GROMACS .gro file of N, CA, C and O in nm:
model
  528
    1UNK      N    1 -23.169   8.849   5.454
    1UNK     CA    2 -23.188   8.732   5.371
    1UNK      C    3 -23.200   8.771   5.224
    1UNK      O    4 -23.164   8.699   5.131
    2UNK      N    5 -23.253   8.886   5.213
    2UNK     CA    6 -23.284   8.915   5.067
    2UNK      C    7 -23.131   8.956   5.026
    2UNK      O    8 -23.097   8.889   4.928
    3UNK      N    9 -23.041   9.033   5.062
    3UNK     CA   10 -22.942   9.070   5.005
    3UNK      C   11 -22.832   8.927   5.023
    3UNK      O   12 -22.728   8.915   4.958
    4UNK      N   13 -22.866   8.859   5.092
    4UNK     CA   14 -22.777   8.745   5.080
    4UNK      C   15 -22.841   8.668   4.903
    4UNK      O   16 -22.783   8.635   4.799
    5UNK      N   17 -22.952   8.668   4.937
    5UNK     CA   18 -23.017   8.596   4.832
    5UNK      C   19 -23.001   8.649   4.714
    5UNK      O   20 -22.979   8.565   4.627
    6UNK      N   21 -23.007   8.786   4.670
    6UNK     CA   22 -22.932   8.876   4.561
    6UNK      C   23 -22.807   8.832   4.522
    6UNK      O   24 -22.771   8.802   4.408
    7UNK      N   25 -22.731   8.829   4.641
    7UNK     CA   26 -22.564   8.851   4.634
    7UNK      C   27 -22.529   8.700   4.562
    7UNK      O   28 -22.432   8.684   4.488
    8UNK      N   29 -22.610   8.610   4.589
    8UNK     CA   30 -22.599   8.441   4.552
    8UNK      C   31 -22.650   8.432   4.407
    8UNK      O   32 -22.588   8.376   4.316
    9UNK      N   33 -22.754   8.484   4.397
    9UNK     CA   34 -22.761   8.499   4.215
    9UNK      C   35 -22.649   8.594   4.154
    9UNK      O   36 -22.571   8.561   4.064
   10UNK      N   37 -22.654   8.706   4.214
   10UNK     CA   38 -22.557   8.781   4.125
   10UNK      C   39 -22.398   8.708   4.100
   10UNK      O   40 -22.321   8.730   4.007
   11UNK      N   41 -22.380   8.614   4.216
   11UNK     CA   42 -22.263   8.582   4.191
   11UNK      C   43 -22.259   8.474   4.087
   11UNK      O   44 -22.161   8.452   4.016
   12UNK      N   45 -22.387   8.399   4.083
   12UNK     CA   46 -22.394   8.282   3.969
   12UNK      C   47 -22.408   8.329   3.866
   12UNK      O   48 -22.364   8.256   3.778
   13UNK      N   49 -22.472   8.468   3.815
   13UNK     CA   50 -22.475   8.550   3.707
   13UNK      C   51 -22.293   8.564   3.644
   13UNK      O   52 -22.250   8.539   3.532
   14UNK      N   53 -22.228   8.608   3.752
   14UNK     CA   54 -22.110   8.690   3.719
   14UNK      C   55 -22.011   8.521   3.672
   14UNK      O   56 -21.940   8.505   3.573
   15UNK      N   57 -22.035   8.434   3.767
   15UNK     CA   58 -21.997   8.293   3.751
   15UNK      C   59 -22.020   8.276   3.574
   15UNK      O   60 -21.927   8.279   3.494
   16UNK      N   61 -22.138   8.261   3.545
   16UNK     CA   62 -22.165   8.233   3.434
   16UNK      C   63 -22.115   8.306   3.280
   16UNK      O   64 -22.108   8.270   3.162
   17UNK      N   65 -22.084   8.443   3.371
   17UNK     CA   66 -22.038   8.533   3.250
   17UNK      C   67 -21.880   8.504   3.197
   17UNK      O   68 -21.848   8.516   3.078
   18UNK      N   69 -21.794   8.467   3.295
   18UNK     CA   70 -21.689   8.413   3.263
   18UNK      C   71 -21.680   8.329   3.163
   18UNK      O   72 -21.785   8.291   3.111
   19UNK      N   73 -21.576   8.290   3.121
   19UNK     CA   74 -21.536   8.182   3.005
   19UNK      C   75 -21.491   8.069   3.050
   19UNK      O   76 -21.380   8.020   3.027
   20UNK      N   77 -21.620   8.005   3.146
   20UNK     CA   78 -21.572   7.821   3.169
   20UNK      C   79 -21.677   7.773   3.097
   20UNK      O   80 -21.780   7.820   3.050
   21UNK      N   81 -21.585   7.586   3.100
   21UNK     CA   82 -21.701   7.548   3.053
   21UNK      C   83 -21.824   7.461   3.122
   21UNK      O   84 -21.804   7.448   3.242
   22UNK      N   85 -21.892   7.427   3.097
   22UNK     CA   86 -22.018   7.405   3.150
   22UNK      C   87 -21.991   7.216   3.167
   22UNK      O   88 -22.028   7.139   3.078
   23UNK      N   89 -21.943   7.182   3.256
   23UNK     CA   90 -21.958   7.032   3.308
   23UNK      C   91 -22.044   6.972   3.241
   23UNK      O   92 -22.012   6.896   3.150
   24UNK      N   93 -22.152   6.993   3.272
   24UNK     CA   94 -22.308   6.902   3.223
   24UNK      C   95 -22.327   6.929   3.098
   24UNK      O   96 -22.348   7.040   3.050
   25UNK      N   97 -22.314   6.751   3.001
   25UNK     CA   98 -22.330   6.790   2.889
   25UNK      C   99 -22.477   6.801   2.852
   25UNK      O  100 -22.476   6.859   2.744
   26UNK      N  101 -22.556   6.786   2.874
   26UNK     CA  102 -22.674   6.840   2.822
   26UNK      C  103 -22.702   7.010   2.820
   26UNK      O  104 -22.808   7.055   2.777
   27UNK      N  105 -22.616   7.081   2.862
   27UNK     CA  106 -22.653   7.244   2.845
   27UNK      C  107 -22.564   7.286   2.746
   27UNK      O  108 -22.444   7.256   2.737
   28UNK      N  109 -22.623   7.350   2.680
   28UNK     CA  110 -22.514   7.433   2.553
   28UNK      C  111 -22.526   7.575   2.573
   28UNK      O  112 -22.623   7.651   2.579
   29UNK      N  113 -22.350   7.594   2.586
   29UNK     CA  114 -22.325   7.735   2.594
   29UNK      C  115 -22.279   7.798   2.448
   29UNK      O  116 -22.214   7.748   2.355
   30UNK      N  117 -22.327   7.903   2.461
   30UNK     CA  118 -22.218   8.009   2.318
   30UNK      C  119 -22.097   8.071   2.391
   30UNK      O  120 -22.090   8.133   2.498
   31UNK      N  121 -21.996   8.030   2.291
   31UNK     CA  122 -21.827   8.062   2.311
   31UNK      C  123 -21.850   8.188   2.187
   31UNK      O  124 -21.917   8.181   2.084
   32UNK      N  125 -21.774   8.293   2.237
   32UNK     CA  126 -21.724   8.388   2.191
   32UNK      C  127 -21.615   8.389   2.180
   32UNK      O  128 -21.560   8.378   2.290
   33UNK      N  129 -21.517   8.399   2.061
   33UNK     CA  130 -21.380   8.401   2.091
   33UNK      C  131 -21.306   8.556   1.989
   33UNK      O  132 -21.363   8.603   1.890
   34UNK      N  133 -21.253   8.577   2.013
   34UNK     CA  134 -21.217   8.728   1.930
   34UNK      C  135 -21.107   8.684   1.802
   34UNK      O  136 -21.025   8.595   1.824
   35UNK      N  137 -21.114   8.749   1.676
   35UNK     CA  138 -21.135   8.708   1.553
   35UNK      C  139 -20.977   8.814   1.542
   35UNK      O  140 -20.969   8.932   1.576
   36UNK      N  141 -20.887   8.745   1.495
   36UNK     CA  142 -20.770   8.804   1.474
   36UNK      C  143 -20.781   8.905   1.334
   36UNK      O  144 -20.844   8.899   1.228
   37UNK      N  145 -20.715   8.968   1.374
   37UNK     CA  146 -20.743   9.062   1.229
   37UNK      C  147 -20.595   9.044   1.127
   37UNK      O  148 -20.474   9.043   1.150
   38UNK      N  149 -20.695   9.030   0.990
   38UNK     CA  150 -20.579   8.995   0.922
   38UNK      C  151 -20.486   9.090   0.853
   38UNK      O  152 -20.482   9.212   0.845
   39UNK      N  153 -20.406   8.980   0.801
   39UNK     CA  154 -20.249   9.108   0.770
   39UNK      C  155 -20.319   9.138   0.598
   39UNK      O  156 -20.404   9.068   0.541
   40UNK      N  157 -20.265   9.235   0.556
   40UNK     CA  158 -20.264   9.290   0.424
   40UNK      C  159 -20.297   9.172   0.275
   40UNK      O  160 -20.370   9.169   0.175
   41UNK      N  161 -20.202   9.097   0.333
   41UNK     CA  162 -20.144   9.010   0.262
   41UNK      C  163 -20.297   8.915   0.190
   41UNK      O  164 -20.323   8.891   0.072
   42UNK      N  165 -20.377   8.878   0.320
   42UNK     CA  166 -20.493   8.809   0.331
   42UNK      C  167 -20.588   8.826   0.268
   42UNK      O  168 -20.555   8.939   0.230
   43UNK      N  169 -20.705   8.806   0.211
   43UNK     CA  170 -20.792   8.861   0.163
   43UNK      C  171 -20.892   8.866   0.301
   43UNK      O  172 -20.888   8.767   0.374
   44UNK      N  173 -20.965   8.959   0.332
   44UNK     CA  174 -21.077   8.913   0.410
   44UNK      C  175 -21.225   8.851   0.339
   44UNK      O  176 -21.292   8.859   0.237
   45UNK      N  177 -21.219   8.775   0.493
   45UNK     CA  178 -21.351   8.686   0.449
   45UNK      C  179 -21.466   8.735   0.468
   45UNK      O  180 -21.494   8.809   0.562
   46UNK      N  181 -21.566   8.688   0.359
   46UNK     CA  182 -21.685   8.709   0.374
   46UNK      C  183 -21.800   8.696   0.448
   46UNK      O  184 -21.852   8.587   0.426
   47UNK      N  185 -21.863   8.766   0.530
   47UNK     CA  186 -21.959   8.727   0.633
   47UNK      C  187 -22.046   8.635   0.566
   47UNK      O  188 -22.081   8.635   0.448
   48UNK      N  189 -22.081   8.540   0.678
   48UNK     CA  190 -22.227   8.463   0.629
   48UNK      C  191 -22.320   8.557   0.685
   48UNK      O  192 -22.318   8.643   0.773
   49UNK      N  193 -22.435   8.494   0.573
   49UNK     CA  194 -22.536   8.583   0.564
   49UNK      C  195 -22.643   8.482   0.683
   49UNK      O  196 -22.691   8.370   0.666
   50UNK      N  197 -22.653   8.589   0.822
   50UNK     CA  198 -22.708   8.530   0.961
   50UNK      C  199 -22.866   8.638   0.935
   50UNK      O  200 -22.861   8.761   0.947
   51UNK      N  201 -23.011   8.557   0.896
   51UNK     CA  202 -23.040   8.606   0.908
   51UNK      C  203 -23.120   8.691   1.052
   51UNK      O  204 -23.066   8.691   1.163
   52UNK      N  205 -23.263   8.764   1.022
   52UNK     CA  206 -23.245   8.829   1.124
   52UNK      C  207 -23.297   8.707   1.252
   52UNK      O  208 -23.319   8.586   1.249
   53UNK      N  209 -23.301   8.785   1.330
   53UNK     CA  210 -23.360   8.706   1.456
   53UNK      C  211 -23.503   8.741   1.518
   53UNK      O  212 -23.535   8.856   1.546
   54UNK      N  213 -23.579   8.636   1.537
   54UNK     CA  214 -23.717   8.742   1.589
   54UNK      C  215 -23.724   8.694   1.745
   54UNK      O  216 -23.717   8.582   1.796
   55UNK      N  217 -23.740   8.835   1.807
   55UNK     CA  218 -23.749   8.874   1.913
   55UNK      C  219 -23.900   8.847   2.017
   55UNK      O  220 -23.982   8.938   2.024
   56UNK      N  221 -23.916   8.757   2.069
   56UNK     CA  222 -24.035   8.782   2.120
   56UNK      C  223 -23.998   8.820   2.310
   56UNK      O  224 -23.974   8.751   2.409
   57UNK      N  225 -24.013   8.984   2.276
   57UNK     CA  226 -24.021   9.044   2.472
   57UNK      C  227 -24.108   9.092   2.493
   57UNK      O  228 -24.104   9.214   2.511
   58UNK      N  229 -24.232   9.022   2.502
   58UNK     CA  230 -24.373   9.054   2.570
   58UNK      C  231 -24.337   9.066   2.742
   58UNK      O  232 -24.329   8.972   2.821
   59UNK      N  233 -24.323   9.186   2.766
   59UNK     CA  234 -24.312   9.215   2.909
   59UNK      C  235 -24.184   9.256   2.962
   59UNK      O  236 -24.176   9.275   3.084
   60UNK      N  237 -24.055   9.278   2.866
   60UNK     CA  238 -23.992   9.367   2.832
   60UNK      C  239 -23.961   9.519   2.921
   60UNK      O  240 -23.877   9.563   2.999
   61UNK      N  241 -24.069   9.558   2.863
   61UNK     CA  242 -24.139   9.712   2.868
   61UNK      C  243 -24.130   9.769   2.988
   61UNK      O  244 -24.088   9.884   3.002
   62UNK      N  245 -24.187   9.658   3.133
   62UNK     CA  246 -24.155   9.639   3.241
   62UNK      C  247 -24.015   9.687   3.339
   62UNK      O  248 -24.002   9.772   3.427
   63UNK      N  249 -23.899   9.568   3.265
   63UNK     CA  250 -23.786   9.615   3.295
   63UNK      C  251 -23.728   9.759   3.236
   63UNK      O  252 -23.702   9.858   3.305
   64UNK      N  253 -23.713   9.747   3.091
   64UNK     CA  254 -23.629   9.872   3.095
   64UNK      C  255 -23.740   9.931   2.910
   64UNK      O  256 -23.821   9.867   2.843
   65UNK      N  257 -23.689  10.063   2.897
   65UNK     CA  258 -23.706  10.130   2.771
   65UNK      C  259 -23.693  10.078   2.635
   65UNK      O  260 -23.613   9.988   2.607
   66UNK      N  261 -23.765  10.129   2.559
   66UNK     CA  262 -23.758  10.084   2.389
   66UNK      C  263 -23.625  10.117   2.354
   66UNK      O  264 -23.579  10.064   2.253
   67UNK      N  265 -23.577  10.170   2.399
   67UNK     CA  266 -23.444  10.174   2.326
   67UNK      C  267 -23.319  10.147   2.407
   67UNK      O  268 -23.213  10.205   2.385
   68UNK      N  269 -23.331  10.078   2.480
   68UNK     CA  270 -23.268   9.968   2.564
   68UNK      C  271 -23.276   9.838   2.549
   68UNK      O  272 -23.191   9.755   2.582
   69UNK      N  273 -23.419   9.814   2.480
   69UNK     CA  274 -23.467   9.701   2.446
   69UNK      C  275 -23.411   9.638   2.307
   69UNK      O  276 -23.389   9.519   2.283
   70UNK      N  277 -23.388   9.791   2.191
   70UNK     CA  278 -23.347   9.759   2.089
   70UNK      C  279 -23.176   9.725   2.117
   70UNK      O  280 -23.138   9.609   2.138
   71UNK      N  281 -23.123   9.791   2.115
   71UNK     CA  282 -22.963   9.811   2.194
   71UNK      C  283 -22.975   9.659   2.209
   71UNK      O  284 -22.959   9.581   2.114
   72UNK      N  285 -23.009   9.617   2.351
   72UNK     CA  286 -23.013   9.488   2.351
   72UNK      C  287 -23.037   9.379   2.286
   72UNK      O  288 -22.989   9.270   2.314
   73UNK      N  289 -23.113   9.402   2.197
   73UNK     CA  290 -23.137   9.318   2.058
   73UNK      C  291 -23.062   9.307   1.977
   73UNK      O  292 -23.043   9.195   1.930
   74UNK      N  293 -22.982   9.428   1.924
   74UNK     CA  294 -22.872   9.416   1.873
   74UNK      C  295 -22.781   9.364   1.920
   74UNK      O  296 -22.741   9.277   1.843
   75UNK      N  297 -22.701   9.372   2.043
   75UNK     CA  298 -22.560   9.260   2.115
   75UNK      C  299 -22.647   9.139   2.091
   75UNK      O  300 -22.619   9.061   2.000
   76UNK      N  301 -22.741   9.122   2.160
   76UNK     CA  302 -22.776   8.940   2.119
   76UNK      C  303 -22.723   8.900   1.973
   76UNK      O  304 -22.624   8.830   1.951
   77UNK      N  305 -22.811   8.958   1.874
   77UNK     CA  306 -22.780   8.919   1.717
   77UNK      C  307 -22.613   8.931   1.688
   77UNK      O  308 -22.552   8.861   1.608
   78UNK      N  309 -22.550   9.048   1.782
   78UNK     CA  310 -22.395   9.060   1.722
   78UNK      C  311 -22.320   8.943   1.795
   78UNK      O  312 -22.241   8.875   1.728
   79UNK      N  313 -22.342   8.913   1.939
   79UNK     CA  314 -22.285   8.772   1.963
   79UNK      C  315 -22.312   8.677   1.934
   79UNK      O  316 -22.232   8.592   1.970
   80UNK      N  317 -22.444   8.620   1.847
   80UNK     CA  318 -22.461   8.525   1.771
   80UNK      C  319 -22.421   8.484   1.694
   80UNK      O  320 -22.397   8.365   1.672
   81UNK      N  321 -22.396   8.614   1.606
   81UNK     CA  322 -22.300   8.590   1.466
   81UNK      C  323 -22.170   8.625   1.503
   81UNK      O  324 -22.093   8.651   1.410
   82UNK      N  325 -22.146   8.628   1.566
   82UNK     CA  326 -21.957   8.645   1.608
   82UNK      C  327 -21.964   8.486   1.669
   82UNK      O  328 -21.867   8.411   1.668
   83UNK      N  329 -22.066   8.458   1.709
   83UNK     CA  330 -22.041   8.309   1.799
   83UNK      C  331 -22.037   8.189   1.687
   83UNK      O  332 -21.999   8.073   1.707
   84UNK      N  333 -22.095   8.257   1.538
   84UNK     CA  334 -22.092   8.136   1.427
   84UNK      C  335 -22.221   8.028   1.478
   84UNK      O  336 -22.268   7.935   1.413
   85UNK      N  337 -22.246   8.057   1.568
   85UNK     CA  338 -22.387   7.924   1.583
   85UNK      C  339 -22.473   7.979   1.473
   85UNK      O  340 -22.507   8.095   1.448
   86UNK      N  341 -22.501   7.846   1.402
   86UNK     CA  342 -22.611   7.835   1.316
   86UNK      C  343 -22.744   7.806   1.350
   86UNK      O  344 -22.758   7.760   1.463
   87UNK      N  345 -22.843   7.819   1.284
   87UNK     CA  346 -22.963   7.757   1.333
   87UNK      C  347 -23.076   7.881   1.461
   87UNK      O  348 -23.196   7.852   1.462
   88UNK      N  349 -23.048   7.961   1.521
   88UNK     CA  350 -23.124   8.006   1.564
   88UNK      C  351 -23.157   8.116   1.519
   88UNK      O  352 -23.072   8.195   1.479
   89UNK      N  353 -23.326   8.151   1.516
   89UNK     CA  354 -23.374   8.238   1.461
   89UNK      C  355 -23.466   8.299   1.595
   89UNK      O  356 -23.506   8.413   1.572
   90UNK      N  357 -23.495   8.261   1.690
   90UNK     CA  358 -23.558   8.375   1.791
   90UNK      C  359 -23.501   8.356   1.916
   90UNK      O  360 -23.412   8.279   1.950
   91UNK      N  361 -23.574   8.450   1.988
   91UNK     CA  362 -23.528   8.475   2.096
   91UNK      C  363 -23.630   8.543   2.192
   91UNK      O  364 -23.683   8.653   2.182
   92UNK      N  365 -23.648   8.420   2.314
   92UNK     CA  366 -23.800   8.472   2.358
   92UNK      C  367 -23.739   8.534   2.529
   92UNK      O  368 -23.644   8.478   2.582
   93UNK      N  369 -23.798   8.629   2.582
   93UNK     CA  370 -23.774   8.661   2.634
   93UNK      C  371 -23.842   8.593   2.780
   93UNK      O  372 -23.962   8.572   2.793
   94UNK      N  373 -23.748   8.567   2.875
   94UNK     CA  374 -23.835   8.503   2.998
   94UNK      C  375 -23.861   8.557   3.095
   94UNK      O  376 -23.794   8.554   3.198
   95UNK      N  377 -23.976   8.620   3.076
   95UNK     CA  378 -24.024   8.706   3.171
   95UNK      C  379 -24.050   8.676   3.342
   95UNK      O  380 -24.037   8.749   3.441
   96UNK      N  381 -24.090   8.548   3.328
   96UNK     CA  382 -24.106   8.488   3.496
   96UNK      C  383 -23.943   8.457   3.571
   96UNK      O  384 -23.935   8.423   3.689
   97UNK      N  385 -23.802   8.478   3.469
   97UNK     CA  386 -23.711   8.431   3.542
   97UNK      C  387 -23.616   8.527   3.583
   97UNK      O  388 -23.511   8.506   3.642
   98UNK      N  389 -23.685   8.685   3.529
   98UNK     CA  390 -23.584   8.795   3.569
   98UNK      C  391 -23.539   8.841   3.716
   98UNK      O  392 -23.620   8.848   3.809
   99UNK      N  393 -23.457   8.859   3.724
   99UNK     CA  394 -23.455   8.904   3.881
   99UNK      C  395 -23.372   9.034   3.908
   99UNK      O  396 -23.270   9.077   3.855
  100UNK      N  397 -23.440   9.074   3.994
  100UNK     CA  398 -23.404   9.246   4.027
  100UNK      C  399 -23.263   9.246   4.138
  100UNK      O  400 -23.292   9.288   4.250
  101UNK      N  401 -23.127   9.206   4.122
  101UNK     CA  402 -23.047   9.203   4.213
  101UNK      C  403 -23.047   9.346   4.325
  101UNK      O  404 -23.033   9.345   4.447
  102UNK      N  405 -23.066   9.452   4.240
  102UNK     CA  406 -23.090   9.594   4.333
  102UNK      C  407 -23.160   9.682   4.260
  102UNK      O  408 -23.241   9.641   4.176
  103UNK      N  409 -23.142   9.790   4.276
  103UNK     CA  410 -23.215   9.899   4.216
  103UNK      C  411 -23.163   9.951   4.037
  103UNK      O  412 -23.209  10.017   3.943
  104UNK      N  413 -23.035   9.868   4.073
  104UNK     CA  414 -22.911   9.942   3.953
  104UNK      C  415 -22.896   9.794   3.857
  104UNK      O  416 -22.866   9.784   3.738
  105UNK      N  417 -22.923   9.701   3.943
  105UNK     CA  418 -22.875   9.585   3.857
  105UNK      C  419 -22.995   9.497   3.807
  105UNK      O  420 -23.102   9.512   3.867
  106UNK      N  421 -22.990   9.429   3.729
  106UNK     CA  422 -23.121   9.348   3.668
  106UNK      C  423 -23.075   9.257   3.553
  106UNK      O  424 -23.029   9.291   3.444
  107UNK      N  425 -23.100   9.124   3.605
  107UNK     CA  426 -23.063   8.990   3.496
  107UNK      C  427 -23.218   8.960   3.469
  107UNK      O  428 -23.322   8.968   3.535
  108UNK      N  429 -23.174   8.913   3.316
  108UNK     CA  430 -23.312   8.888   3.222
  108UNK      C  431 -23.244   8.771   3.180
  108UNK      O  432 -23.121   8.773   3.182
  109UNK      N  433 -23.325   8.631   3.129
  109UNK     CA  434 -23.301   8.495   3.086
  109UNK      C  435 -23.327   8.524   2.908
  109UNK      O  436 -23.388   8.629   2.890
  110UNK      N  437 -23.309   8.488   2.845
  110UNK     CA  438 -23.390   8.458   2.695
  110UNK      C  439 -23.379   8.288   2.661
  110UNK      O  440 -23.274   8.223   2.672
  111UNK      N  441 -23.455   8.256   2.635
  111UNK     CA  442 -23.443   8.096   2.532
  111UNK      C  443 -23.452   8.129   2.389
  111UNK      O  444 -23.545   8.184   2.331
  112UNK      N  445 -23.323   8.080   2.334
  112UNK     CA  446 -23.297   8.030   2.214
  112UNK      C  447 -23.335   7.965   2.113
  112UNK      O  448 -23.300   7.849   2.133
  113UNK      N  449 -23.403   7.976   1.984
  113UNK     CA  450 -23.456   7.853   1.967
  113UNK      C  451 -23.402   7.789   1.928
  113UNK      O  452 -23.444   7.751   1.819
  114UNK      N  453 -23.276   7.726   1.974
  114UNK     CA  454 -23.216   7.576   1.956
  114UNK      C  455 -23.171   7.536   2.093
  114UNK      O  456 -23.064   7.482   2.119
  115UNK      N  457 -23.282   7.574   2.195
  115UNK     CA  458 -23.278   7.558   2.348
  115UNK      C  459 -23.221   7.564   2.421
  115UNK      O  460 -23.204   7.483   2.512
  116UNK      N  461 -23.164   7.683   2.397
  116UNK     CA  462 -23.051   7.695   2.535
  116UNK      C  463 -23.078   7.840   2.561
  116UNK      O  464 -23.115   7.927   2.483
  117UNK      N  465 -23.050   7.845   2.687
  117UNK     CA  466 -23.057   7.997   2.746
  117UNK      C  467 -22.932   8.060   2.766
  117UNK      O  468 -22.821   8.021   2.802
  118UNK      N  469 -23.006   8.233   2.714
  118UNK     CA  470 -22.922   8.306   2.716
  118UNK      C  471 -22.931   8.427   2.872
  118UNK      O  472 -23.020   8.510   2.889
  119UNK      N  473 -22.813   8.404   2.965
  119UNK     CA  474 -22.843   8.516   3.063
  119UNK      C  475 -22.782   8.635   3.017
  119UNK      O  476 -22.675   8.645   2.957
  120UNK      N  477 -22.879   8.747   3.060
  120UNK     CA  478 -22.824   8.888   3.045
  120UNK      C  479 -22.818   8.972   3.161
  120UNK      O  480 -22.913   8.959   3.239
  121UNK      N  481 -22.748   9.036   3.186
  121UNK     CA  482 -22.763   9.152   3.307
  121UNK      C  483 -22.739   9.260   3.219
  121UNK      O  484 -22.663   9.270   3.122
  122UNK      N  485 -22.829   9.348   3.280
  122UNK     CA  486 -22.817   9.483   3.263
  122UNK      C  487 -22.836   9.547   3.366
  122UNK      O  488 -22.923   9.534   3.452
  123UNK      N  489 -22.668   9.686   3.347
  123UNK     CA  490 -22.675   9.786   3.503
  123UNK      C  491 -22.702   9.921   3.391
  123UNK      O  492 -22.656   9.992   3.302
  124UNK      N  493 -22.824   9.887   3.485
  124UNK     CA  494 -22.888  10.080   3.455
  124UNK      C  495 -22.782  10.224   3.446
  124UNK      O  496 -22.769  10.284   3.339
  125UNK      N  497 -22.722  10.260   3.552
  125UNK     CA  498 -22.640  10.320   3.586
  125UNK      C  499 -22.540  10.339   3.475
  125UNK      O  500 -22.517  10.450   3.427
  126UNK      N  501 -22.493  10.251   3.444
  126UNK     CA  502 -22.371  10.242   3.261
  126UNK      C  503 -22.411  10.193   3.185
  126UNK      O  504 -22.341  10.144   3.096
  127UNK      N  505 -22.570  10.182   3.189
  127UNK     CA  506 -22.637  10.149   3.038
  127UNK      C  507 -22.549  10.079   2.967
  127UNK      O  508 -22.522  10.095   2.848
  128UNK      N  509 -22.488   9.973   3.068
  128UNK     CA  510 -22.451   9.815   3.006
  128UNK      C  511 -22.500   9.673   3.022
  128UNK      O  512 -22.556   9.643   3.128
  129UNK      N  513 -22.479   9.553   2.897
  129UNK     CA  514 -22.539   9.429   2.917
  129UNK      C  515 -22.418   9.411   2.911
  129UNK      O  516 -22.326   9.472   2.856
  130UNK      N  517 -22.428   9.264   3.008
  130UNK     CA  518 -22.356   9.173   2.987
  130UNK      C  519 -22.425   9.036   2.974
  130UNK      O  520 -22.505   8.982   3.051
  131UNK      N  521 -22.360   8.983   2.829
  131UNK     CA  522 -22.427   8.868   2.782
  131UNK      C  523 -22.349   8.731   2.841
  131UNK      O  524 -22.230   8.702   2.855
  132UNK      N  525 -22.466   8.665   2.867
  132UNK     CA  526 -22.351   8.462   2.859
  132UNK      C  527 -22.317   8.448   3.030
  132UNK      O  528 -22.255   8.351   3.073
   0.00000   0.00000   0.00000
């Protein structure tokens, strides 16, 4: 039952990581879309200035290392500002909604503060996240 029950989140995790969109309009997702690079000709544009983001992961520490923790802090802030959403400045970490799929795998929630949640997995093993 438990690995069925794993296998059913992980698959709504992996569901979610894809690029659909979300039926129900009351949930807001962040779209990532990849930024063509320009020809010579172009001038490039200037970043907006996104400032920083404050992090609240009280309990963190738990799942994984300080410098896993930072790492991860950084992709959040870099898909934010690649995502162009305005308006959010933290990012709280939800500690009661993480779940341990196995030994190697582990999804963490964050809320946004312009209320929407962000899922993350992280596999230990290739010291990779995957965001959204």
């Amino acid at each position: 039952m438990i690995l069925i029950g794993c296998g059913v989140v992980f698959l709504t995790v992996h569901h979610f990581s894809q690029k659909k969109t979300d039926p129900l309009p009351e949930k807001e997702t962040i779209e990532v879309t990849a930024t063509p690079v320009p020809s010579e000709t172009e001038e490039p544009e200037q970043e907006e200035d996104v400032k920083e983001i404050v992090f609240e992961d009280e309990g963190m520490d738990e799942v994984m290392s300080s410098p896993e923790e930072e790492k991860l802090q950084d992709e959040i802030l870099t898909l934010i500002k690649k995502s162009g959403v305005q308006g959010i400045d933290s990012a709280t970490y939800l500690k009661d909604q993480t779940v341990e799929l196995n030994e190697d795998d582990t999804c963490l929630y964050f809320r946004l503060s312009d209320g929407s949640t962000l899922p993350v997995c992280y596999r230990k093993s290739s010291d990779k996240f995957y965001l959204g």
